[in-house]
Amino acid sequence: MPHLGVDPVVLAAKIIVSIQTLVSREIAPGEFGVVTVGSMHAGSSANVIPDSATLKLNFRAYSDEVLQLLVEGMERIVRAECEAAQSPREPHFETIAEYPVTDNDPAATAAVRSALVDHFGEDRVEEMDPATASEDFSIIPDAFGVPYCYWGFGGYAEGSEVLPNHSPKWAPDLQPTLRTGTEAAAAAILGLLANGV
């Protein structure tokens, strides 16, 4: 008798589709934002309508304003879809992790880049494109008002297949990853100290 209940699987599916419009229709074309539904769980049987559904989402943006717009938009859509489905319960929202926007200090970045070029050579140092990593790196320096520079490095031997971080097959080679990371950290620290940053 499915007509006597509210199916949270169907409701969750409608929410997942609806929130895709946040980026495509509510953020200006020149802004950047991502909403990912990384997990959806409801029920454990093929012939029983479950009593709830849990969605796990990840939001990423280059500004706090866009991030807030995405989160508020998601909550608005979830509430509206629950009302439209006549859900007997209000939706429950829980923030599991929250990360600030990482914004490198120009002087610290210039000092680190110069130190890395001096150590590795110009051909092994590249400008890193902006990234929306879920990163807590900037929390401590921001709390103390300390300038910082966040950088990344490759960790694959020549000829290895390079896979993205979230691939289940992601596994950088122990070497040169460990050696390169250690050398880069030491060079960056010495470069910052030498430049008084």
PDB file of C-alpha atoms in Angstrom:
ATOM      1  CA  MET A   1       0.000   0.000   0.000  1.00  0.00           C
ATOM      2  CA  PRO A   2       2.545   2.619  -1.102  1.00  0.00           C
ATOM      3  CA  HIS A   3      -0.199   5.238  -1.477  1.00  0.00           C
ATOM      4  CA  LEU A   4      -0.494   5.410   2.323  1.00  0.00           C
ATOM      5  CA  GLY A   5       3.071   6.597   2.879  1.00  0.00           C
ATOM      6  CA  VAL A   6       5.640   9.110   1.761  1.00  0.00           C
ATOM      7  CA  ASP A   7       8.515   7.449  -0.062  1.00  0.00           C
ATOM      8  CA  PRO A   8      11.802   9.027   1.090  1.00  0.00           C
ATOM      9  CA  VAL A   9      13.677   7.427  -1.818  1.00  0.00           C
ATOM     10  CA  VAL A  10      11.553   9.291  -4.361  1.00  0.00           C
ATOM     11  CA  LEU A  11      11.756  12.446  -2.237  1.00  0.00           C
ATOM     12  CA  ALA A  12      15.565  12.171  -2.017  1.00  0.00           C
ATOM     13  CA  ALA A  13      15.790  11.665  -5.788  1.00  0.00           C
ATOM     14  CA  LYS A  14      13.734  14.824  -6.400  1.00  0.00           C
ATOM     15  CA  ILE A  15      15.946  16.775  -3.982  1.00  0.00           C
ATOM     16  CA  ILE A  16      19.121  15.550  -5.695  1.00  0.00           C
ATOM     17  CA  VAL A  17      17.862  16.660  -9.099  1.00  0.00           C
ATOM     18  CA  SER A  18      16.474  19.989  -7.834  1.00  0.00           C
ATOM     19  CA  ILE A  19      19.646  21.130  -6.081  1.00  0.00           C
ATOM     20  CA  GLN A  20      21.575  20.810  -9.342  1.00  0.00           C
ATOM     21  CA  THR A  21      19.917  24.090 -10.369  1.00  0.00           C
ATOM     22  CA  LEU A  22      21.705  25.987  -7.585  1.00  0.00           C
ATOM     23  CA  VAL A  23      24.909  26.238  -9.598  1.00  0.00           C
ATOM     24  CA  SER A  24      23.319  26.447 -13.046  1.00  0.00           C
ATOM     25  CA  ARG A  25      20.574  28.970 -12.217  1.00  0.00           C
ATOM     26  CA  GLU A  26      21.383  30.828  -8.997  1.00  0.00           C
ATOM     27  CA  ILE A  27      25.087  31.628  -9.253  1.00  0.00           C
ATOM     28  CA  ALA A  28      26.320  34.262 -11.668  1.00  0.00           C
ATOM     29  CA  PRO A  29      28.249  32.813 -14.634  1.00  0.00           C
ATOM     30  CA  GLY A  30      31.507  34.440 -13.469  1.00  0.00           C
ATOM     31  CA  GLU A  31      31.304  32.890  -9.999  1.00  0.00           C
ATOM     32  CA  PHE A  32      32.357  29.367  -9.053  1.00  0.00           C
ATOM     33  CA  GLY A  33      30.469  26.850  -6.956  1.00  0.00           C
ATOM     34  CA  VAL A  34      29.961  23.104  -6.714  1.00  0.00           C
ATOM     35  CA  VAL A  35      27.299  21.051  -4.970  1.00  0.00           C
ATOM     36  CA  THR A  36      28.025  17.332  -4.787  1.00  0.00           C
ATOM     37  CA  VAL A  37      25.718  14.667  -3.407  1.00  0.00           C
ATOM     38  CA  GLY A  38      28.333  12.134  -2.412  1.00  0.00           C
ATOM     39  CA  SER A  39      26.076   9.700  -0.580  1.00  0.00           C
ATOM     40  CA  MET A  40      22.404   8.751  -0.471  1.00  0.00           C
ATOM     41  CA  HIS A  41      21.170   6.026   1.842  1.00  0.00           C
ATOM     42  CA  ALA A  42      17.627   4.806   2.427  1.00  0.00           C
ATOM     43  CA  GLY A  43      16.302   1.428   3.450  1.00  0.00           C
ATOM     44  CA  SER A  44      17.751  -2.047   3.138  1.00  0.00           C
ATOM     45  CA  SER A  45      15.102  -4.047   1.296  1.00  0.00           C
ATOM     46  CA  ALA A  46      13.709  -3.978  -2.238  1.00  0.00           C
ATOM     47  CA  ASN A  47      10.068  -4.357  -1.143  1.00  0.00           C
ATOM     48  CA  VAL A  48       9.850  -2.057   1.906  1.00  0.00           C
ATOM     49  CA  ILE A  49       9.456   1.710   1.800  1.00  0.00           C
ATOM     50  CA  PRO A  50      11.998   3.048   4.307  1.00  0.00           C
ATOM     51  CA  ASP A  51      11.098   5.592   6.964  1.00  0.00           C
ATOM     52  CA  SER A  52      13.941   7.986   6.145  1.00  0.00           C
ATOM     53  CA  ALA A  53      16.673   8.904   3.694  1.00  0.00           C
ATOM     54  CA  THR A  54      20.065  10.436   4.420  1.00  0.00           C
ATOM     55  CA  LEU A  55      21.903  12.597   1.918  1.00  0.00           C
ATOM     56  CA  LYS A  56      25.513  13.697   2.370  1.00  0.00           C
ATOM     57  CA  LEU A  57      26.478  16.805   0.440  1.00  0.00           C
ATOM     58  CA  ASN A  58      29.644  18.751  -0.177  1.00  0.00           C
ATOM     59  CA  PHE A  59      29.698  22.439  -1.102  1.00  0.00           C
ATOM     60  CA  ARG A  60      32.686  24.245  -2.592  1.00  0.00           C
ATOM     61  CA  ALA A  61      33.202  27.838  -3.672  1.00  0.00           C
ATOM     62  CA  TYR A  62      35.885  30.488  -3.989  1.00  0.00           C
ATOM     63  CA  SER A  63      34.001  32.928  -1.740  1.00  0.00           C
ATOM     64  CA  ASP A  64      32.075  32.747   1.513  1.00  0.00           C
ATOM     65  CA  GLU A  65      29.163  34.592  -0.138  1.00  0.00           C
ATOM     66  CA  VAL A  66      28.700  31.957  -2.844  1.00  0.00           C
ATOM     67  CA  LEU A  67      29.139  29.181  -0.279  1.00  0.00           C
ATOM     68  CA  GLN A  68      26.392  30.684   1.888  1.00  0.00           C
ATOM     69  CA  LEU A  69      24.110  31.042  -1.147  1.00  0.00           C
ATOM     70  CA  LEU A  70      24.575  27.346  -1.972  1.00  0.00           C
ATOM     71  CA  VAL A  71      23.885  26.123   1.562  1.00  0.00           C
ATOM     72  CA  GLU A  72      20.837  28.361   2.033  1.00  0.00           C
ATOM     73  CA  GLY A  73      19.523  27.370  -1.396  1.00  0.00           C
ATOM     74  CA  MET A  74      19.917  23.675  -0.588  1.00  0.00           C
ATOM     75  CA  GLU A  75      17.965  24.076   2.669  1.00  0.00           C
ATOM     76  CA  ARG A  76      15.222  26.000   0.866  1.00  0.00           C
ATOM     77  CA  ILE A  77      14.909  23.296  -1.809  1.00  0.00           C
ATOM     78  CA  VAL A  78      14.912  20.445   0.719  1.00  0.00           C
ATOM     79  CA  ARG A  79      12.153  22.100   2.777  1.00  0.00           C
ATOM     80  CA  ALA A  80      10.079  22.816  -0.354  1.00  0.00           C
ATOM     81  CA  GLU A  81      10.400  19.262  -1.689  1.00  0.00           C
ATOM     82  CA  CYS A  82       9.490  17.822   1.738  1.00  0.00           C
ATOM     83  CA  GLU A  83       6.412  20.033   1.865  1.00  0.00           C
ATOM     84  CA  ALA A  84       5.433  19.107  -1.698  1.00  0.00           C
ATOM     85  CA  ALA A  85       5.730  15.394  -0.816  1.00  0.00           C
ATOM     86  CA  GLN A  86       3.692  15.909   2.398  1.00  0.00           C
ATOM     87  CA  SER A  87       6.521  14.554   4.505  1.00  0.00           C
ATOM     88  CA  PRO A  88       5.266  13.872   8.039  1.00  0.00           C
ATOM     89  CA  ARG A  89       8.590  15.080   9.493  1.00  0.00           C
ATOM     90  CA  GLU A  90      10.639  18.218   9.038  1.00  0.00           C
ATOM     91  CA  PRO A  91      14.047  17.706   7.419  1.00  0.00           C
ATOM     92  CA  HIS A  92      17.071  17.592   9.731  1.00  0.00           C
ATOM     93  CA  PHE A  93      20.283  19.400   8.724  1.00  0.00           C
ATOM     94  CA  GLU A  94      23.667  18.685  10.277  1.00  0.00           C
ATOM     95  CA  THR A  95      27.004  20.242   9.383  1.00  0.00           C
ATOM     96  CA  ILE A  96      29.724  17.621   9.714  1.00  0.00           C
ATOM     97  CA  ALA A  97      32.698  19.671   8.544  1.00  0.00           C
ATOM     98  CA  GLU A  98      33.195  23.248   7.420  1.00  0.00           C
ATOM     99  CA  TYR A  99      36.300  24.702   5.831  1.00  0.00           C
ATOM    100  CA  PRO A 100      37.170  28.341   5.140  1.00  0.00           C
ATOM    101  CA  VAL A 101      38.320  29.668   1.790  1.00  0.00           C
ATOM    102  CA  THR A 102      42.109  29.376   1.512  1.00  0.00           C
ATOM    103  CA  ASP A 103      43.542  32.663   0.212  1.00  0.00           C
ATOM    104  CA  ASN A 104      47.329  32.733  -0.141  1.00  0.00           C
ATOM    105  CA  ASP A 105      49.259  35.788   1.042  1.00  0.00           C
ATOM    106  CA  PRO A 106      50.983  37.352  -2.018  1.00  0.00           C
ATOM    107  CA  ALA A 107      54.334  37.999  -0.247  1.00  0.00           C
ATOM    108  CA  ALA A 108      54.482  34.513   1.281  1.00  0.00           C
ATOM    109  CA  THR A 109      53.520  32.975  -2.068  1.00  0.00           C
ATOM    110  CA  ALA A 110      56.231  34.901  -3.917  1.00  0.00           C
ATOM    111  CA  ALA A 111      58.861  33.850  -1.339  1.00  0.00           C
ATOM    112  CA  VAL A 112      57.834  30.178  -1.474  1.00  0.00           C
ATOM    113  CA  ARG A 113      57.708  30.129  -5.275  1.00  0.00           C
ATOM    114  CA  SER A 114      61.152  31.736  -5.518  1.00  0.00           C
ATOM    115  CA  ALA A 115      62.594  29.220  -3.040  1.00  0.00           C
ATOM    116  CA  LEU A 116      61.074  26.273  -4.919  1.00  0.00           C
ATOM    117  CA  VAL A 117      62.390  27.548  -8.263  1.00  0.00           C
ATOM    118  CA  ASP A 118      65.868  28.018  -6.728  1.00  0.00           C
ATOM    119  CA  HIS A 119      65.824  24.463  -5.377  1.00  0.00           C
ATOM    120  CA  PHE A 120      64.053  22.486  -8.135  1.00  0.00           C
ATOM    121  CA  GLY A 121      64.507  24.698 -11.197  1.00  0.00           C
ATOM    122  CA  GLU A 122      61.980  26.671 -13.232  1.00  0.00           C
ATOM    123  CA  ASP A 123      60.956  23.615 -15.273  1.00  0.00           C
ATOM    124  CA  ARG A 124      59.694  21.774 -12.164  1.00  0.00           C
ATOM    125  CA  VAL A 125      57.645  24.621 -10.641  1.00  0.00           C
ATOM    126  CA  GLU A 126      54.260  25.602 -12.052  1.00  0.00           C
ATOM    127  CA  GLU A 127      51.483  27.965 -11.072  1.00  0.00           C
ATOM    128  CA  MET A 128      48.742  25.947  -9.383  1.00  0.00           C
ATOM    129  CA  ASP A 129      45.233  26.618 -10.658  1.00  0.00           C
ATOM    130  CA  PRO A 130      42.656  27.602  -8.028  1.00  0.00           C
ATOM    131  CA  ALA A 131      41.266  24.504  -6.341  1.00  0.00           C
ATOM    132  CA  THR A 132      38.255  23.862  -4.156  1.00  0.00           C
ATOM    133  CA  ALA A 133      39.791  21.366  -1.781  1.00  0.00           C
ATOM    134  CA  SER A 134      37.999  20.673   1.504  1.00  0.00           C
ATOM    135  CA  GLU A 135      40.993  22.048   3.345  1.00  0.00           C
ATOM    136  CA  ASP A 136      41.405  23.178   6.968  1.00  0.00           C
ATOM    137  CA  PHE A 137      44.981  24.405   6.420  1.00  0.00           C
ATOM    138  CA  SER A 138      44.145  28.121   6.764  1.00  0.00           C
ATOM    139  CA  ILE A 139      42.257  27.914  10.079  1.00  0.00           C
ATOM    140  CA  ILE A 140      45.348  28.202  12.314  1.00  0.00           C
ATOM    141  CA  PRO A 141      47.210  30.954  10.407  1.00  0.00           C
ATOM    142  CA  ASP A 142      43.936  32.903  10.048  1.00  0.00           C
ATOM    143  CA  ALA A 143      43.361  32.645  13.815  1.00  0.00           C
ATOM    144  CA  PHE A 144      46.774  34.195  14.505  1.00  0.00           C
ATOM    145  CA  GLY A 145      46.765  36.635  11.574  1.00  0.00           C
ATOM    146  CA  VAL A 146      49.819  34.930  10.072  1.00  0.00           C
ATOM    147  CA  PRO A 147      50.458  35.046   6.305  1.00  0.00           C
ATOM    148  CA  TYR A 148      50.461  31.680   4.586  1.00  0.00           C
ATOM    149  CA  CYS A 149      50.993  29.921   1.274  1.00  0.00           C
ATOM    150  CA  TYR A 150      49.268  26.669   0.371  1.00  0.00           C
ATOM    151  CA  TRP A 151      50.857  24.678  -2.451  1.00  0.00           C
ATOM    152  CA  GLY A 152      50.758  21.214  -3.922  1.00  0.00           C
ATOM    153  CA  PHE A 153      53.160  18.891  -5.674  1.00  0.00           C
ATOM    154  CA  GLY A 154      52.978  15.839  -7.875  1.00  0.00           C
ATOM    155  CA  GLY A 155      53.866  12.458  -6.465  1.00  0.00           C
ATOM    156  CA  TYR A 156      54.272  10.120  -9.399  1.00  0.00           C
ATOM    157  CA  ALA A 157      57.309   8.546 -10.985  1.00  0.00           C
ATOM    158  CA  GLU A 158      57.847   9.357 -14.647  1.00  0.00           C
ATOM    159  CA  GLY A 159      55.588   7.215 -16.818  1.00  0.00           C
ATOM    160  CA  SER A 160      53.086   6.463 -14.030  1.00  0.00           C
ATOM    161  CA  GLU A 161      49.371   6.981 -14.612  1.00  0.00           C
ATOM    162  CA  VAL A 162      48.325  10.153 -12.771  1.00  0.00           C
ATOM    163  CA  LEU A 163      44.921   9.763 -11.117  1.00  0.00           C
ATOM    164  CA  PRO A 164      42.841  12.428  -9.326  1.00  0.00           C
ATOM    165  CA  ASN A 165      42.782  12.501  -5.514  1.00  0.00           C
ATOM    166  CA  HIS A 166      39.251  11.115  -5.212  1.00  0.00           C
ATOM    167  CA  SER A 167      39.820   8.126  -7.464  1.00  0.00           C
ATOM    168  CA  PRO A 168      39.657   4.773  -5.635  1.00  0.00           C
ATOM    169  CA  LYS A 169      42.908   3.929  -7.454  1.00  0.00           C
ATOM    170  CA  TRP A 170      44.739   7.059  -6.252  1.00  0.00           C
ATOM    171  CA  ALA A 171      48.082   5.980  -4.830  1.00  0.00           C
ATOM    172  CA  PRO A 172      51.128   8.178  -5.469  1.00  0.00           C
ATOM    173  CA  ASP A 173      54.482   6.457  -5.653  1.00  0.00           C
ATOM    174  CA  LEU A 174      56.355   6.457  -2.319  1.00  0.00           C
ATOM    175  CA  GLN A 175      59.291   7.903  -4.201  1.00  0.00           C
ATOM    176  CA  PRO A 176      59.586  10.560  -5.463  1.00  0.00           C
ATOM    177  CA  THR A 177      56.627  11.736  -3.313  1.00  0.00           C
ATOM    178  CA  LEU A 178      58.356  11.528   0.076  1.00  0.00           C
ATOM    179  CA  ARG A 179      61.639  12.982  -1.147  1.00  0.00           C
ATOM    180  CA  THR A 180      60.008  15.791  -3.140  1.00  0.00           C
ATOM    181  CA  GLY A 181      57.650  16.743  -0.318  1.00  0.00           C
ATOM    182  CA  THR A 182      60.456  16.861   2.233  1.00  0.00           C
ATOM    183  CA  GLU A 183      62.705  18.910  -0.024  1.00  0.00           C
ATOM    184  CA  ALA A 184      59.854  21.301  -0.915  1.00  0.00           C
ATOM    185  CA  ALA A 185      58.919  21.878   2.745  1.00  0.00           C
ATOM    186  CA  ALA A 186      62.531  22.561   3.742  1.00  0.00           C
ATOM    187  CA  ALA A 187      63.117  24.876   0.764  1.00  0.00           C
ATOM    188  CA  ALA A 188      59.905  26.797   1.462  1.00  0.00           C
ATOM    189  CA  ILE A 189      60.719  27.303   5.155  1.00  0.00           C
ATOM    190  CA  LEU A 190      64.219  28.494   4.375  1.00  0.00           C
ATOM    191  CA  GLY A 191      62.843  30.803   1.662  1.00  0.00           C
ATOM    192  CA  LEU A 192      60.303  32.332   4.047  1.00  0.00           C
ATOM    193  CA  LEU A 193      62.942  32.843   6.748  1.00  0.00           C
ATOM    194  CA  ALA A 194      65.347  34.423   4.272  1.00  0.00           C
ATOM    195  CA  ASN A 195      62.670  36.874   3.116  1.00  0.00           C
ATOM    196  CA  GLY A 196      61.408  37.708   6.608  1.00  0.00           C
ATOM    197  CA  VAL A 197      57.852  36.617   5.835  1.00  0.00           C
TER     198      VAL A 197
END
